[in-house]
CSV table of C-alpha atoms and ligand atoms in Angstrom, one decimal:
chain,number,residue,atom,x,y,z
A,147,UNK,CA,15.6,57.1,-15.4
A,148,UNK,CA,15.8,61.2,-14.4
A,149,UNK,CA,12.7,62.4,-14.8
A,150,UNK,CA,11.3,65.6,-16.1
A,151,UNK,CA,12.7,66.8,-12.4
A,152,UNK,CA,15.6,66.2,-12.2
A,153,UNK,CA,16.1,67.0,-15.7
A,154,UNK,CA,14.8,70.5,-14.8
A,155,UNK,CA,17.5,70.5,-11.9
A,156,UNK,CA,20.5,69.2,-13.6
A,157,UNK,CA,19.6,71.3,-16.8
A,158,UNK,CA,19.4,74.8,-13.9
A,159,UNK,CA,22.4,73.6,-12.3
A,160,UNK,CA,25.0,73.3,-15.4
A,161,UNK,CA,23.3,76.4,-16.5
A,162,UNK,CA,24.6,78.1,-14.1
A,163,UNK,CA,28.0,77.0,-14.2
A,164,UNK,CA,28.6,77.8,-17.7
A,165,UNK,CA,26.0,80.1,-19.3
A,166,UNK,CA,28.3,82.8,-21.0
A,167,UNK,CA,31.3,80.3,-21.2
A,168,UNK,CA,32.7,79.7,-24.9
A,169,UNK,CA,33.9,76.2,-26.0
A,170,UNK,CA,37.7,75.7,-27.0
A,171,UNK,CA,37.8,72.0,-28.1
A,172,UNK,CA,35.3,68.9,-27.8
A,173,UNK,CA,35.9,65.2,-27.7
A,174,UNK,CA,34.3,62.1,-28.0
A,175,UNK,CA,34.8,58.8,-27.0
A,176,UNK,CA,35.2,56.0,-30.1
A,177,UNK,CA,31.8,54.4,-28.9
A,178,UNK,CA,29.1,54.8,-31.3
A,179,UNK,CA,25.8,54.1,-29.3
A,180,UNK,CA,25.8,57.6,-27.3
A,181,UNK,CA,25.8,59.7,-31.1
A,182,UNK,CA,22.8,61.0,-32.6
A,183,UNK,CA,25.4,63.4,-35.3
A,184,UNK,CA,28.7,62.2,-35.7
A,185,UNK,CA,31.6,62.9,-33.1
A,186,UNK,CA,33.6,64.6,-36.1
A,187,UNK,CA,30.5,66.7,-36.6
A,188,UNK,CA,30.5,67.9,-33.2
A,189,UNK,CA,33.9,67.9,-33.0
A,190,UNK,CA,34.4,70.8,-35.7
A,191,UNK,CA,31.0,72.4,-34.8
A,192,UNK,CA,31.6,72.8,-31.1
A,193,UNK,CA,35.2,74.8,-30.9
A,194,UNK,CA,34.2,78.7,-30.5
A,195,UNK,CA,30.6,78.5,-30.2
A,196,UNK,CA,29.8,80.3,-26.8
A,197,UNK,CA,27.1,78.4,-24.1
A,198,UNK,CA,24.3,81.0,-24.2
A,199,UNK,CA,21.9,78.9,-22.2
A,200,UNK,CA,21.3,75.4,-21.1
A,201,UNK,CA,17.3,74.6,-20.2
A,202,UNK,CA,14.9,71.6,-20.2
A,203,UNK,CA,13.0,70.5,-22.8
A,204,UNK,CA,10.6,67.7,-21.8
A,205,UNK,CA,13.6,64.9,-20.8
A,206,UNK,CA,16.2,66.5,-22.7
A,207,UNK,CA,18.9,69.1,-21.5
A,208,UNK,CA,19.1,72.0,-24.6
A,209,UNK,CA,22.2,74.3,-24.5
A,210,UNK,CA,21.5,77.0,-27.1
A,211,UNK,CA,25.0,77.6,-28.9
A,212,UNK,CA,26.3,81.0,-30.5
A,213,UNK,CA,28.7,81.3,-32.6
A,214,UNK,CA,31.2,85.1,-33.0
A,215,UNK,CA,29.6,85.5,-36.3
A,216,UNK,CA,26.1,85.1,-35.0
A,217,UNK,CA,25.2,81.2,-36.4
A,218,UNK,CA,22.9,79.6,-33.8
A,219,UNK,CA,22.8,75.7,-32.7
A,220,UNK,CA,21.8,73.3,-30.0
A,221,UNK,CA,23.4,70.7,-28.3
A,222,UNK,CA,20.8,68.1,-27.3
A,223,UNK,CA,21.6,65.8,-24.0
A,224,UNK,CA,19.0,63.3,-23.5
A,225,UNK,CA,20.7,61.0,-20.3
A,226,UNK,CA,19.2,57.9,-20.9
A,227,UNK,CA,19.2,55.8,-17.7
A,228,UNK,CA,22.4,56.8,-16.5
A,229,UNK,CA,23.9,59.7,-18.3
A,230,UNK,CA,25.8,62.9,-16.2
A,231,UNK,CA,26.7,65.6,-17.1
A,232,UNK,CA,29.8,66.9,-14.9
A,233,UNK,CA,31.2,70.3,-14.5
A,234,UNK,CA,34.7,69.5,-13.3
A,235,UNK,CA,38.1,71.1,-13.6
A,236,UNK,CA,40.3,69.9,-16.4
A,237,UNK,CA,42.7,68.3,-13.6
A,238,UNK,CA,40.2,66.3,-12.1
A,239,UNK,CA,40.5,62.2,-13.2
A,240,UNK,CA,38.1,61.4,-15.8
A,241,UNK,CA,35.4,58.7,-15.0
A,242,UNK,CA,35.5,55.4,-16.0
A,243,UNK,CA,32.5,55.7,-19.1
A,244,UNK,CA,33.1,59.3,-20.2
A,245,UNK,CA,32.0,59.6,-23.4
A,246,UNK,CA,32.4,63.5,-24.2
A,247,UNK,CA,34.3,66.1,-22.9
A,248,UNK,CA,34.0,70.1,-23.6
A,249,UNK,CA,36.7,72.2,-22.8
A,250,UNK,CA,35.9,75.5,-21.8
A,251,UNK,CA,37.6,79.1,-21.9
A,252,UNK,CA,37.4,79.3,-18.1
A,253,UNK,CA,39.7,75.9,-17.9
A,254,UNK,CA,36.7,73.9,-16.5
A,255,UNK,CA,35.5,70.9,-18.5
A,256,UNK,CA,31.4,70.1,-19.1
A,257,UNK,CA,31.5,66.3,-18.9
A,258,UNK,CA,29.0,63.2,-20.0
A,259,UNK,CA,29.6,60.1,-18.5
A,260,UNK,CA,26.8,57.2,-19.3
A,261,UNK,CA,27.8,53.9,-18.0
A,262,UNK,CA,25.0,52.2,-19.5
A,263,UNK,CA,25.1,54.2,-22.8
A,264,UNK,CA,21.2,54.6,-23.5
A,265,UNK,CA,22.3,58.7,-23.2
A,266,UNK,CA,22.5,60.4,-26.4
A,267,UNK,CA,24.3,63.6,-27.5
A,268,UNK,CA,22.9,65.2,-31.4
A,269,UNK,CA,23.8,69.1,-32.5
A,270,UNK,CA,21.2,70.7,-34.2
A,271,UNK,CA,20.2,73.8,-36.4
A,272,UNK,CA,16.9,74.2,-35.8
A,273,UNK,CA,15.3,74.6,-32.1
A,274,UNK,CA,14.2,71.7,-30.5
A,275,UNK,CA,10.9,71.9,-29.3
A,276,UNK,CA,10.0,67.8,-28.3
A,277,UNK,CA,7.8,65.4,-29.4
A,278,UNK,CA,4.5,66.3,-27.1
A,279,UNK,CA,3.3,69.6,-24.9
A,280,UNK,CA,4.8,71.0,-21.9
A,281,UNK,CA,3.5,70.0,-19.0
A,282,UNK,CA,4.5,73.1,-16.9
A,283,UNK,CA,2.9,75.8,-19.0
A,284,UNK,CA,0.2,73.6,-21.0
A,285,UNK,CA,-2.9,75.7,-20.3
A,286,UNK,CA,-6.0,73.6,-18.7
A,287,UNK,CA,-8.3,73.7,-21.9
A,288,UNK,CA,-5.7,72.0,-24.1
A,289,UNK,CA,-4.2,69.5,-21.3
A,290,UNK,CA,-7.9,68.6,-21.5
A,291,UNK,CA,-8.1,68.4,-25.5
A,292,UNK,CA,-4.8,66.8,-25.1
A,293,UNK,CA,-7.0,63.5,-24.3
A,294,UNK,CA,-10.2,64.0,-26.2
A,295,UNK,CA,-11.4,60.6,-27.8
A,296,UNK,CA,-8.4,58.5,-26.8
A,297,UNK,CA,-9.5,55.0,-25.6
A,298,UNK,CA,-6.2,54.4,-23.7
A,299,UNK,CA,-5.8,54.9,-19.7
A,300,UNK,CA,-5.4,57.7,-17.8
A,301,UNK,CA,-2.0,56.5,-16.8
A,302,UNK,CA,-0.4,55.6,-20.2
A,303,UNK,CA,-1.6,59.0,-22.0
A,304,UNK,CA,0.5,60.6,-19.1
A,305,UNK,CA,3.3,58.3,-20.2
A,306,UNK,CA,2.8,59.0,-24.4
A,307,UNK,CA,5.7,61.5,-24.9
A,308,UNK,CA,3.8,62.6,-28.2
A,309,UNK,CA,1.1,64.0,-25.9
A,310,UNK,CA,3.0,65.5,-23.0
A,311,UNK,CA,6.8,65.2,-22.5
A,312,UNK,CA,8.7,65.2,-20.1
A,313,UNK,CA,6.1,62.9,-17.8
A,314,UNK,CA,7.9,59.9,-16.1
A,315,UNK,CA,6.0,57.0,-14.0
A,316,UNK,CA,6.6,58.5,-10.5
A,317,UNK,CA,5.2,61.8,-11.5
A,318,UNK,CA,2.2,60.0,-13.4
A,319,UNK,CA,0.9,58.3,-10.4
A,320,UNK,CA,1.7,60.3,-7.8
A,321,UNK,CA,-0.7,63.9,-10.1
A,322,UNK,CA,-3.7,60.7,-10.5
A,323,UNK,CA,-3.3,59.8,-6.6
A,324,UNK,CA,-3.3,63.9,-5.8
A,325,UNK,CA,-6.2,64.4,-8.9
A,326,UNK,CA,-8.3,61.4,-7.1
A,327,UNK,CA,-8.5,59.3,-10.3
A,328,UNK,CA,-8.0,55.9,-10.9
A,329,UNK,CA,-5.2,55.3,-13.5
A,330,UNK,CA,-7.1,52.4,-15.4
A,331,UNK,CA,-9.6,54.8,-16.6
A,332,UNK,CA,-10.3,55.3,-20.3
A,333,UNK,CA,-8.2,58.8,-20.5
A,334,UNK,CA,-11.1,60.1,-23.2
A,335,UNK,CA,-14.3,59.3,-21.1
A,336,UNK,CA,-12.6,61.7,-17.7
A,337,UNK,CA,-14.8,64.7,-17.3
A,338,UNK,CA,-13.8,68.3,-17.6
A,339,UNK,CA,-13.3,68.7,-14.2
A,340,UNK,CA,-11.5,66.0,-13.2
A,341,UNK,CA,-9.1,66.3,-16.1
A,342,UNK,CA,-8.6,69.8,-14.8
A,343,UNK,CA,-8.0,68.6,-11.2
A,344,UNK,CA,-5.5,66.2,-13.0
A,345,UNK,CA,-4.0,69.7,-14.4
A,346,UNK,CA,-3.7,70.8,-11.5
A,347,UNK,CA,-1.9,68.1,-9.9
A,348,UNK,CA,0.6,67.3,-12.4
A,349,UNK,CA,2.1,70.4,-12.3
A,350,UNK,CA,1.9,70.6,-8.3
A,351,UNK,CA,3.9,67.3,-7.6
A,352,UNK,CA,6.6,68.5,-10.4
A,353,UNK,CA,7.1,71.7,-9.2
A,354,UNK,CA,7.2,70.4,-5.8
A,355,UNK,CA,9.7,68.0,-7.1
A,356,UNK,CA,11.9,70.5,-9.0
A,357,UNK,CA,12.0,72.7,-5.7
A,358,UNK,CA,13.5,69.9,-3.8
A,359,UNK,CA,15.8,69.1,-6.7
A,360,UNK,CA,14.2,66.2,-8.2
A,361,UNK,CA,13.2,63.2,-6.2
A,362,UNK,CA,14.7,60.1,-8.3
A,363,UNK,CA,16.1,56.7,-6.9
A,364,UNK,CA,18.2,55.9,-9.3
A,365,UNK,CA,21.9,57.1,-8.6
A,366,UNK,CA,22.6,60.2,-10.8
A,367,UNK,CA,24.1,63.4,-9.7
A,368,UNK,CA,24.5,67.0,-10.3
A,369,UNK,CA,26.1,68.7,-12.2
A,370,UNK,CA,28.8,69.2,-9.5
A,371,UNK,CA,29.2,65.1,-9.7
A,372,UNK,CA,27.2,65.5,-5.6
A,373,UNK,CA,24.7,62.8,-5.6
A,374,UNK,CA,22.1,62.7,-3.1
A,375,UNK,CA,19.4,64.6,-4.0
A,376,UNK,CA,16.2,65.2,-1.3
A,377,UNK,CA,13.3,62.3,-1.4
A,378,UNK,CA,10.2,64.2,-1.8
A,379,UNK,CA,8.1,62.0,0.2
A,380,UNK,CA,6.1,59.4,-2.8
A,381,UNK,CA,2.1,59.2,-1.8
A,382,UNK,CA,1.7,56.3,-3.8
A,383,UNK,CA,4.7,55.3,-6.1
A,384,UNK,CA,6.2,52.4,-4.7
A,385,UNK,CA,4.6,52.0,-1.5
A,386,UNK,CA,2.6,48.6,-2.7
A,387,UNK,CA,0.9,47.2,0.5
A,388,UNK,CA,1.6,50.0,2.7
A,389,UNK,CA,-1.4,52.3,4.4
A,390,UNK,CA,-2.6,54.8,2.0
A,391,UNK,CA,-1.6,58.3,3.9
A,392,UNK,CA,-5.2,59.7,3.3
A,393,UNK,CA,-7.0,56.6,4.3
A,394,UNK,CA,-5.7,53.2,5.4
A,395,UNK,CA,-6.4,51.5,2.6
A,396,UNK,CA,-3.1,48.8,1.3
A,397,UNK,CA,-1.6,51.0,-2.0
A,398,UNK,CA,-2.8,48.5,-4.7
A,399,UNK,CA,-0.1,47.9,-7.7
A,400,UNK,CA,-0.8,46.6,-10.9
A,401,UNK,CA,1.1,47.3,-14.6
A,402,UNK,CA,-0.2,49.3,-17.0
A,403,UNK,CA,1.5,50.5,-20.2
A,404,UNK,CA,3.7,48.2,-19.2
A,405,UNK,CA,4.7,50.1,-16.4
A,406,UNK,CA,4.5,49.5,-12.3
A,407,UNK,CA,1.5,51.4,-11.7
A,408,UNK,CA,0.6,52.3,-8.0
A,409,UNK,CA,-2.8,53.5,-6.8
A,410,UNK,CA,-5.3,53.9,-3.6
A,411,UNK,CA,-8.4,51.8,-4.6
A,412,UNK,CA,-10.4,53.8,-2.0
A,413,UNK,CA,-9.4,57.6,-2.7
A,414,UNK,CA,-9.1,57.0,-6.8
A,415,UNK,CA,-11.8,56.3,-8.1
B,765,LIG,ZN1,-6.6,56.3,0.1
């Protein structure tokens, strides 16, 4: 599953290729799983709005709609495990699995194709902020309040999308592996400092990521359809049984909000 990443990258890279574009016509395939608001509701919404932005919000990709007369909207993309979103002209073959089409005024067509369908599409009127905080521009003292009193670990309040969004189980190890802390620990005992370290990390290994567009291993591509995106080199995340890259010590896994969870016994304590 993208995470926040290569959200971040996708969400950057259609931006650029149609922020200022207006929308002529929309379609929708006759599948009803990718549909948060009904295809007929897009399909009369979408005609004429112009594409004032598109940006990430935690996992999802926001365009921020205008319409001539001034009427604001968003289209929410959230691509499941597979979802793309294409930028193609109109003469290129559609893929196998599209499941909406935008026609722009330029003649180029924005694209979401979801094989597995766990994408979804919704239009909405009010702006869409997420479910938890952002972990970009959350400020230290309330990433730390963030996890005052909660008895769960380290590693699944990284996970609780009502807390931060956007965090994904690569990301989540790999900040606790940089922050030195042991993901089974209760999230609400951590001190000060080391939740501040954790701060610190988090948003060091995602901007890292974001600057080598996103670092997933699943196969999605850009918004130019090119997959292949860099491998910013994992510390701990999957690397079960090889040498830790501080110290030697076999990467230990074990599962923990019911996610593969990877860790240095010797350096996270
Ligand atoms: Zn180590």
């Amino acid at each position: 599953m993208p995470e926040l990443p290569e959200v971040e990258t996708i969400a950057n890279g259609v931006n650029r290729r149609v922020r200022g574009e207006t929308i002529l016509s929309a379609w929708f395939s006759s599948y009803p799983q990718p549909f948060k608001t009904p295809p007929d509701e897009m399909a009369s919404a979408l005609p004429g709005m112009k594409i004032a932005q598109v940006r990430r919000v935690g996992k999802h990709i926001v365009m921020d709609l205008e319409s001539r007369a001034g009427e604001r909207r968003q289209w929410l993309v959230h691509l499941g495990m597979t979802g793309q979103l294409l930028v193609s002209a109109a003469d290129v073959p559609r893929r196998p699995h599209t499941h909406a089409v935008l026609s722009l005024a330029s003649g180029r067509e924005l694209r979401f194709v979801d094989a597995r369908r766990f994408g979804r599409l919704a239009l909405l009127d009010i702006p869409f902020i997420g479910p938890g905080r952002e972990p970009l521009t959350i400020s230290k003292a309330d990433f730390a309040a963030l996890f005052r009193g909660r008895k769960l670990s380290i590693k699944a309040a990284l996970l609780n999308q009502s807390l931060l969004h956007g965090v994904g189980n690569i990301y989540a190890d790999e900040s606790l592996f940089r922050a030195g802390i042991r993901p089974t620990r209760v999230a609400g005992r951590l001190t000060r400092e080391r939740l501040d370290r954790l701060h610190g990390a988090l948003r060091t290994v995602l901007k890292a990521a974001i600057r080598a567009g996103g670092s997933s291993v699943s196969d999605y591509v850009d918004a130019d359809g090119v997959a292949g995106f860099f491998q910013v080199q994992h510390r701990v995340y999957m690397r079960t049984g090889e040498p830790c890259l501080v110290c030697g010590t076999p990467i230990r896994r074990t599962v923990l909000a019911g996610r593969g969870t990877h860790y240095c016994p010797q350096c996270q304590r």
